[in-house]
Coordinates of C-alpha atoms in Angstrom, one line a residue:
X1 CA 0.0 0.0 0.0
X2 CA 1.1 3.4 -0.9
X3 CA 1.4 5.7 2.1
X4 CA 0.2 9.1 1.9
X5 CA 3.5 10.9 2.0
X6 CA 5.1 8.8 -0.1
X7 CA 2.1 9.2 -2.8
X8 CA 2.3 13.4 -2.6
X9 CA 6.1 13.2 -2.8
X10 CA 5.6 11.0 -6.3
X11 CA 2.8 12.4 -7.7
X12 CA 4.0 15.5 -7.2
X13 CA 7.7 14.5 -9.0
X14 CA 5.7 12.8 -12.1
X15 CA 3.2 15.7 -12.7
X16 CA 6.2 17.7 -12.5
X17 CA 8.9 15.9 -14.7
X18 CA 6.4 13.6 -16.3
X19 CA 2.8 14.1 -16.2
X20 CA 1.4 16.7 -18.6
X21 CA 4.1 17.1 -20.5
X22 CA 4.9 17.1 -24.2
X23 CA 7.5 16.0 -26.4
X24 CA 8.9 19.3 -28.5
X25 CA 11.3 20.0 -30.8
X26 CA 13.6 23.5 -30.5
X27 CA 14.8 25.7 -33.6
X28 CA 18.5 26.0 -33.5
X29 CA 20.6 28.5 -35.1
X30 CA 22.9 26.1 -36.4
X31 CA 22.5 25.0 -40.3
X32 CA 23.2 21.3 -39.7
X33 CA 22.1 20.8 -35.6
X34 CA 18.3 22.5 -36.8
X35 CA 17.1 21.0 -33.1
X36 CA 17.2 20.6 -29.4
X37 CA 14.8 18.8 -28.3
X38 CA 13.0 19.7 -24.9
X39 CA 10.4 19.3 -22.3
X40 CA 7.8 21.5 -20.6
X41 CA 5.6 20.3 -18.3
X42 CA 2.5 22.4 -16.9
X43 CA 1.3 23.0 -13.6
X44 CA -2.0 22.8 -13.6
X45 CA -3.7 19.8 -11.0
X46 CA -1.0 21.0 -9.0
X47 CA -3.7 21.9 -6.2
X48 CA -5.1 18.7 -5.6
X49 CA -2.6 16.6 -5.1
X50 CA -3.8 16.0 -1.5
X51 CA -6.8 14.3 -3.2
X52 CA -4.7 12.0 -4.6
X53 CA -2.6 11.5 -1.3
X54 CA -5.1 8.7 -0.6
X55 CA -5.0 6.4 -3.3
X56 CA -5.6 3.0 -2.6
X57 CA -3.6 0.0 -4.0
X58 CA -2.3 0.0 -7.6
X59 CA -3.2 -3.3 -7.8
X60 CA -7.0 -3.1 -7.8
X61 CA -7.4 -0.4 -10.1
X62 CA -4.4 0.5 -12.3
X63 CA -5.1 -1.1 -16.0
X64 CA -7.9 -3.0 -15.7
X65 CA -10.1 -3.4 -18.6
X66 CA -13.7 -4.2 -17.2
X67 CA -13.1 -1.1 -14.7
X68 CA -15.4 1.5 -16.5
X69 CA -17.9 4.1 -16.0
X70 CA -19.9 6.8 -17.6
X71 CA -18.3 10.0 -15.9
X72 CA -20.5 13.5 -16.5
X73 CA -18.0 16.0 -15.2
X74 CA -17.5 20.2 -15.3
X75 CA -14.9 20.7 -17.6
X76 CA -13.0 23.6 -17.8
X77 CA -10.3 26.2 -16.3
X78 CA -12.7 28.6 -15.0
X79 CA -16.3 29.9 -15.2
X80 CA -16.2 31.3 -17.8
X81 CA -15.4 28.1 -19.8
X82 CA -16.9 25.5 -17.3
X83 CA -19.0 22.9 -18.8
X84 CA -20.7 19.5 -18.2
X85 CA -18.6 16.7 -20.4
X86 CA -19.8 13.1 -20.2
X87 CA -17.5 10.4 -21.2
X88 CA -17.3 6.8 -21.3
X89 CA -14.0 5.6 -20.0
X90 CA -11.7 3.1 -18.4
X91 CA -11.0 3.9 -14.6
X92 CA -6.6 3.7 -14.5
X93 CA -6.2 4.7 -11.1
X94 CA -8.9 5.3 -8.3
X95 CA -8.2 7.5 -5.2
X96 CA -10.2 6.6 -2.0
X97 CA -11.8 10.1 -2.1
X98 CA -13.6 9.4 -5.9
X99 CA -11.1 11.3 -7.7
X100 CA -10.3 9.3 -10.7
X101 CA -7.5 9.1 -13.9
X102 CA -9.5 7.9 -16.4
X103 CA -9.0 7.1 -19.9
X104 CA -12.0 8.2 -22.3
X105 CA -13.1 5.8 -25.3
X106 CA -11.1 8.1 -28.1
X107 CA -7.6 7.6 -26.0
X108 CA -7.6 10.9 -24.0
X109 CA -6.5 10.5 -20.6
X110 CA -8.3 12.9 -17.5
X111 CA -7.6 13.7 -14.6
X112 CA -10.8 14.2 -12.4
X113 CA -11.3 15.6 -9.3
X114 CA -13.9 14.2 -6.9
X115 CA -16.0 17.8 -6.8
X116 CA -15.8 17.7 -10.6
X117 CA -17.9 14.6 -10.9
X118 CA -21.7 15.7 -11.3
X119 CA -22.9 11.8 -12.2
X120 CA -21.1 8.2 -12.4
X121 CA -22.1 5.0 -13.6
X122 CA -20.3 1.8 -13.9
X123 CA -20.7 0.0 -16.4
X124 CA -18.2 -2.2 -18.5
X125 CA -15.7 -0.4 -21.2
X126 CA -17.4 0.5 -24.2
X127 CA -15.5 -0.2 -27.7
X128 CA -12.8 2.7 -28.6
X129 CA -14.4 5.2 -31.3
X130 CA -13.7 4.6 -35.1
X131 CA -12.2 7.0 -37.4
X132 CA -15.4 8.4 -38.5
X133 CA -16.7 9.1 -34.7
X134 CA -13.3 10.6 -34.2
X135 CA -13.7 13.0 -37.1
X136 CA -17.1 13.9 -35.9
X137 CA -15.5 14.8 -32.6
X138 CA -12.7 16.9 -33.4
X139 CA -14.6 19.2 -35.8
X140 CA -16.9 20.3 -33.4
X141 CA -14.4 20.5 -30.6
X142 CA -11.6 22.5 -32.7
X143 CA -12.5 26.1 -34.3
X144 CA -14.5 26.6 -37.8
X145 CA -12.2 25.7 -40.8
X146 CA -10.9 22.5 -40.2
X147 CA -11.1 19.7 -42.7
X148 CA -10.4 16.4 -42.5
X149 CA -7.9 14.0 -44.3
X150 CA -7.3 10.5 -44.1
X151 CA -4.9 7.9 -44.3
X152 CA -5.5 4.0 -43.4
X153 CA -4.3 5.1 -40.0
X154 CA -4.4 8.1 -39.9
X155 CA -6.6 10.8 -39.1
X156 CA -5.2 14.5 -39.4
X157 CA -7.0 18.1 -39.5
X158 CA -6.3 20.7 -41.0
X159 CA -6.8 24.3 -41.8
X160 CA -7.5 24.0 -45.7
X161 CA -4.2 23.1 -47.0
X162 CA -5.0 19.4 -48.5
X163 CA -2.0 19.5 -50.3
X164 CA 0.4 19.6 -47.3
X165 CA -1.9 17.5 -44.9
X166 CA -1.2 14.5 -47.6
X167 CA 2.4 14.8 -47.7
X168 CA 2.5 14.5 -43.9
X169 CA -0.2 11.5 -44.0
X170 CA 2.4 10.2 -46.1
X171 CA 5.1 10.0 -43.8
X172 CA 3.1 8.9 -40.8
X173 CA 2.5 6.1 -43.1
X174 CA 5.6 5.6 -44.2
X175 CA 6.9 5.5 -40.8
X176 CA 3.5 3.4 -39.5
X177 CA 5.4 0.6 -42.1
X178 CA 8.5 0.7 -40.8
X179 CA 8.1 1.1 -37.5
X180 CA 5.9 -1.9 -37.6
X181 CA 7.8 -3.8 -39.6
X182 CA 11.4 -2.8 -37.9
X183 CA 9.9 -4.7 -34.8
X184 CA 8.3 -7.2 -36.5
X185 CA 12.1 -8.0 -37.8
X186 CA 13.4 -8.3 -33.9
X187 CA 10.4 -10.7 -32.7
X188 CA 8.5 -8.0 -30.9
X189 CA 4.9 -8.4 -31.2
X190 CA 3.0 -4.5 -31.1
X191 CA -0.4 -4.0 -30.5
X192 CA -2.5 -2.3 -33.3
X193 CA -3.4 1.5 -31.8
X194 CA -6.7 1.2 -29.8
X195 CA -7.8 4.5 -30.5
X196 CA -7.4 6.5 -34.4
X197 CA -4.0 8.1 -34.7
X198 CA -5.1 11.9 -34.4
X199 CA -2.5 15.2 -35.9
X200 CA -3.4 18.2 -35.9
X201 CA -1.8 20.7 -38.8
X202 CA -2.7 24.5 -38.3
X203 CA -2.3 26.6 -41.5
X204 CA 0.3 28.9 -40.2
X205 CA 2.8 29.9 -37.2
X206 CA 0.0 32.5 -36.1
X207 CA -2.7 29.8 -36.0
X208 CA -0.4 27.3 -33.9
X209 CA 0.2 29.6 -31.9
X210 CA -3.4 30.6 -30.9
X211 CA -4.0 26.9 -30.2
X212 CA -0.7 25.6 -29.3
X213 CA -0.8 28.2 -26.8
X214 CA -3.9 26.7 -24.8
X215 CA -2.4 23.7 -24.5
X216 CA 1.8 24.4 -23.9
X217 CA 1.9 28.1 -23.0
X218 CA 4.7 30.3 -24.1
X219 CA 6.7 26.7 -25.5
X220 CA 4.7 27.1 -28.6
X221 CA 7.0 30.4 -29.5
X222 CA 10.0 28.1 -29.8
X223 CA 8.5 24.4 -31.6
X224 CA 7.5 23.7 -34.5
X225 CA 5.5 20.7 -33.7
X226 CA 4.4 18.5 -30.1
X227 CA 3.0 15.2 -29.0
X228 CA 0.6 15.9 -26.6
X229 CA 0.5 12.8 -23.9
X230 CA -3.0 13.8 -22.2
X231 CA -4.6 14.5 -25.6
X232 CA -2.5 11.4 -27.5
X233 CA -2.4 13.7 -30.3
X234 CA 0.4 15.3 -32.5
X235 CA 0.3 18.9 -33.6
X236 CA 1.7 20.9 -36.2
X237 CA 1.1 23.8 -38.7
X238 CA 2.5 24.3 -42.3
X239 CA 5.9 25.4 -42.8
X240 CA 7.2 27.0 -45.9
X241 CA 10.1 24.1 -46.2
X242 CA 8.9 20.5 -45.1
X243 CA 12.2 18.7 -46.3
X244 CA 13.8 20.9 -43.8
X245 CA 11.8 19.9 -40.6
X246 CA 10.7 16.0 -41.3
X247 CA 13.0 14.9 -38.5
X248 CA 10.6 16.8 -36.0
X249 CA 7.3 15.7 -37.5
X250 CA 9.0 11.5 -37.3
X251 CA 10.3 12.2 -34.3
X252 CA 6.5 13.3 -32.7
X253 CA 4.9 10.6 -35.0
X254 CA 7.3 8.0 -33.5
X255 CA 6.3 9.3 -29.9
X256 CA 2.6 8.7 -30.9
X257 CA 3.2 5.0 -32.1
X258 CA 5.2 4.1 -29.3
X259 CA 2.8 5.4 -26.9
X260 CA -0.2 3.5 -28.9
X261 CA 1.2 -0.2 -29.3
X262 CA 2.4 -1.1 -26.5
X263 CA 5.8 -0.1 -26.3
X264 CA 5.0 2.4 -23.4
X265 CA 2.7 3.4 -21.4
X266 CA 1.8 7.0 -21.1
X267 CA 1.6 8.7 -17.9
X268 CA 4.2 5.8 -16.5
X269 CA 7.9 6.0 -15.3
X270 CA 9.1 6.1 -18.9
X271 CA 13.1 7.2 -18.9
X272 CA 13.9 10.1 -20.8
X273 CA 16.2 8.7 -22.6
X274 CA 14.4 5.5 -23.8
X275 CA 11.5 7.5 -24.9
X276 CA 13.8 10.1 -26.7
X277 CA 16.7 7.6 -27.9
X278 CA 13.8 5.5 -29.9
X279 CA 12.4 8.7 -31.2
X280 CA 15.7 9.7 -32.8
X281 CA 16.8 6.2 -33.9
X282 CA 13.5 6.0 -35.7
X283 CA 13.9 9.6 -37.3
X284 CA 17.2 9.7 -39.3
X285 CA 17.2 12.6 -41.0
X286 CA 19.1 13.3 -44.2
X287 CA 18.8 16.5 -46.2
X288 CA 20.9 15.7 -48.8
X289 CA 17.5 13.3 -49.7
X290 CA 14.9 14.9 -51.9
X291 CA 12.5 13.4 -49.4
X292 CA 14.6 14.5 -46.1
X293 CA 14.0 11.1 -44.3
X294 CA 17.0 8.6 -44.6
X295 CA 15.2 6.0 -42.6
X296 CA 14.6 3.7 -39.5
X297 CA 18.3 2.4 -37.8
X298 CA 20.5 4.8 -39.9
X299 CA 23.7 6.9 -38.3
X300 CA 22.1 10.2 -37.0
X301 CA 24.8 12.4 -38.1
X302 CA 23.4 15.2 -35.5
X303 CA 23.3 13.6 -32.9
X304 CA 26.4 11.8 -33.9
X305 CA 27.9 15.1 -33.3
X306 CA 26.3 15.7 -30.4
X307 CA 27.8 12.7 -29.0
X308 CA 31.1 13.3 -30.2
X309 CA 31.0 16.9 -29.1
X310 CA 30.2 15.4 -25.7
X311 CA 33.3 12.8 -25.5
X312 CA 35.9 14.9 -24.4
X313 CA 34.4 16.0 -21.3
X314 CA 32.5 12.8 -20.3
X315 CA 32.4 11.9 -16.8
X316 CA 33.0 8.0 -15.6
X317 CA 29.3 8.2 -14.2
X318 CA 27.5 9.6 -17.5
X319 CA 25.9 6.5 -17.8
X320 CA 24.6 6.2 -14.4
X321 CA 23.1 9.9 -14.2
X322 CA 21.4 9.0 -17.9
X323 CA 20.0 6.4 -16.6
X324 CA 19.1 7.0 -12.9
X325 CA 16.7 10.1 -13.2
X326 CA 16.1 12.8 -16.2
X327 CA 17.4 15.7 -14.1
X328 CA 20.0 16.1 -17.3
X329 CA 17.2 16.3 -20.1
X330 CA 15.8 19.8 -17.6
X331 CA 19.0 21.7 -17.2
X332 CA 19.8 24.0 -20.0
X333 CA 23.7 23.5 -19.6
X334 CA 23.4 19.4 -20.3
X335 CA 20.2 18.4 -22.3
X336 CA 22.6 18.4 -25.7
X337 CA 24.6 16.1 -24.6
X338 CA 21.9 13.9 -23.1
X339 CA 20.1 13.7 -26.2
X340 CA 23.1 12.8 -27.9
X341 CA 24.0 10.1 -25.6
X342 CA 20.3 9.1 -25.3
X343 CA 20.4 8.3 -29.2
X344 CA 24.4 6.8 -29.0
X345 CA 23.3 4.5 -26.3
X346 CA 19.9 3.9 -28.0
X347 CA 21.9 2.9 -31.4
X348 CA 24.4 0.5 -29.5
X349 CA 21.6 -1.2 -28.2
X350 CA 20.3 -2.0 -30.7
X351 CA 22.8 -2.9 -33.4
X352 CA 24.6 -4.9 -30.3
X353 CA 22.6 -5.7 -27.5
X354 CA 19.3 -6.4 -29.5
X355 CA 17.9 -9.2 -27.7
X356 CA 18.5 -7.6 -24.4
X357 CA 17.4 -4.3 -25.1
X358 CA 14.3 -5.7 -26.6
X359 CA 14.0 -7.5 -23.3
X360 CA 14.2 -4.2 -21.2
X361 CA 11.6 -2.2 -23.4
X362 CA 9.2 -5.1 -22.9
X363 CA 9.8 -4.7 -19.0
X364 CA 9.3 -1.4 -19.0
X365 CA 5.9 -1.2 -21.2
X366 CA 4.7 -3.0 -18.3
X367 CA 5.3 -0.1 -16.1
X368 CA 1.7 1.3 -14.7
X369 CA 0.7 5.0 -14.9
X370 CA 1.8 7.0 -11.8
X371 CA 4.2 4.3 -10.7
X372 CA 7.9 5.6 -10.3
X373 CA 10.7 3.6 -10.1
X374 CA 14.0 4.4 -7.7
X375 CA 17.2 6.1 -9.2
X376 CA 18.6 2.6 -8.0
X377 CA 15.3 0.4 -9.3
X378 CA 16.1 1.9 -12.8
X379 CA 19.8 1.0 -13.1
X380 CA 19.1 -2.3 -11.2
X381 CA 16.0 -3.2 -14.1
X382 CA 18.7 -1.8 -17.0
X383 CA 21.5 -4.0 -15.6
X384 CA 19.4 -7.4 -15.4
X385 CA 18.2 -7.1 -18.5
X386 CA 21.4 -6.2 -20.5
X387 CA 23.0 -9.1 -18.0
X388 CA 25.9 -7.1 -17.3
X389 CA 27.3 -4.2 -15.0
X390 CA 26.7 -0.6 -15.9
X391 CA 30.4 -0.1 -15.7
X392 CA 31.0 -3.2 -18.4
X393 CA 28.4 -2.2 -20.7
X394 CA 30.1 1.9 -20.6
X395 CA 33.5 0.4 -22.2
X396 CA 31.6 -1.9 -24.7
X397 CA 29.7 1.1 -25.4
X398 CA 32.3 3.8 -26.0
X399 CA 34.6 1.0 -27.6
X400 CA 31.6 0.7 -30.5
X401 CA 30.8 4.3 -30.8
X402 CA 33.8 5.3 -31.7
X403 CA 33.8 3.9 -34.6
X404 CA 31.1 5.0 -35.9
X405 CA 30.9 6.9 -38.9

């Protein structure tokens, strides 16, 4: 049972580092190293986190699929956009008071406070919505002007520009094959996405910005694109050069997927580096291709640099501080080089330690949301899985990396 201290001290650490928080990608003066990725996190629920003080066991509640209800709730920051919402969706966690995290039958996840609730009624977990019942929702939720285009998996909005909606339905699908298929190839068997694959594309920087704004404050003045945890959606807008930015809108789509089959579980301990490693791994970029995308598994010559940049002044523990916590990823003065390390290490893995990395993914998928692991439990769950000592692994590690090209 989770005491009530210990419960405020980790909720309050995963809302902060963790909870509603976004994957975004930076613009960088540099012509080669176009991004630094980041993280903001929001602050909002931060006021009743004694209502979640009292949760009762994770074991009774967290990811169970007959656990439903229909949930009418007021929705909305203030009065003056309060509203009844009424949703049918799984219950994740429970806390003794009523307050719930629950997951709604198009993917979103809400947190619910017990004097939200105006009506609840279990029942069992209806099916997730279908494209079609997506669409329906989205246009009236989002402004006049959208339109919608669709792929085989996915579903994107957009601001008029058909044209420029396709070309990015066609790398979601292009990744959607590859990633599939790249696991496939190493015996790992993904789940099909419960809920449709949702992206948003806004027609300019002015019209992100007017609903990036709402959902990721003053971030949206520096990205050019976001996966949205809470919302499970990506968002974008148009931008003049899309060669130039693919590795952002791969690196979000690869977020989305491996949020949506399986390979992690959003709102869990997921490492920073895991999550952010895969992402790059997956987005290759290469702008000396008409098409900008070089593929899944290919040398990341930015973050190559990054790494290499970073070798000189590498300390005997970088492995362990990766590893341990994500303090690095928050701190201006070292999220470069984390990022580079996250995809060096991410890369060695897998062209070396395959079998055991694949091992130590599928271990962590079945992390459960709000649960939070030790600085020591993540090392000790990365080191019996690889089957070897952090310090062992470091000197196989920088051995292979440097010679790569």
């Amino acid at each position: 049972m989770v005491t009530s201290g210990k419960l405020v001290a980790i909720f309050f650490g995963w809302t902060r580092t963790r909870g509603f928080s976004w994957q975004v990608r930076y613009r960088s003066s540099s012509p080669l190293d176009l991004f630094v990725v980041a993280r903001r996190t929001v602050s909002i629920f931060f006021a009743a986190l004694i209502a979640w003080a009292v949760l009762i066991d994770w074991g009774g509640t967290v990811g169970s699929l007959a656990f439903a209800d229909i949930i009418t709730f007021e929705d909305g920051a203030d009065e003056s956009t309060k509203s009844e919402r009424t949703i049918d969706a799984e219950i994740l966690v429970e806390a003794a008071d009523g307050g719930v995290l629950a997951r709604c039958d198009a993917g979103r996840l809400w947190t619910i406070q017990p004097d939200m609730i105006v009506k609840r009624t279990e029942q069992p977990a209806g099916p997730p919505v279908d494209q079609e019942t997506m669409a329906r929702r989205m246009l009236k939720e989002l402004p006049a002007g959208f339109q919608v285009y669709r792929t085989v998996n996915y579903l994107i909005l957009h601001q008029g520009n058909e044209a420029y909606a396709r070309d990015c339905g066609v790398l979601f699908e292009q990744l959607h094959r590859g990633f599939f298929t790249y696991w496939k190839n190493q015996h790992v068997d993904l789940e099909e996405p419960r809920y449709p694959l949702v992206a948003l594309v806004l027609a300019n920087h002015d019209e992100f910005l007017k609903y990036a704004g709402q959902e990721i404050g003053d971030t949206a003045k520096s990205v050019i694109g976001y996966y949205h945890l809470e919302s499970n959606r990506m968002t974008t807008f148009r931008v003049p050069n899309i060669e130039r930015n693919i590795a952002t809108i791969i690196h979000e789509a690869t977020h989305q997927l491996a949020y949506n089959c399986g390979l992690q579980t959003r709102f869990a301990d997921n490492p920073m580096w895991v999550s952010e490693g895969m992402a790059m791994f997956f987005e290759s970029p290469d702008f000396s291709n008409p098409r900008g995308w070089r593929g899944i598994g290919r040398v990341n010559v930015v973050n190559l640099g990054r790494f290499r940049r970073y070798l000189p002044l590498r300390p005997e523990d970088s492995l362990v501080t990766l590893l341990s916590d994500d303090s690095r990823f928050r701190s201006a003065s070292t999220a470069e080089d984390a990022y580079g390390e996250s995809w060096a290490l991410t890369y060695f893995l897998l062209k070396t330690q395959r079998k055991e990395f694949v091992a130590y993914l599928q271990k962590l998928s079945e992390s459960k949301p709000l649960d939070e692991r030790t600085p020591r439990e993540r090392i000790e769950d990365f080191e019996s899985s690889m089957g070897m000592a952090l310090d062992e692994l470091d000197r196989k590690f920088l051995t292979y990396m440097r010679r790569v090209r």
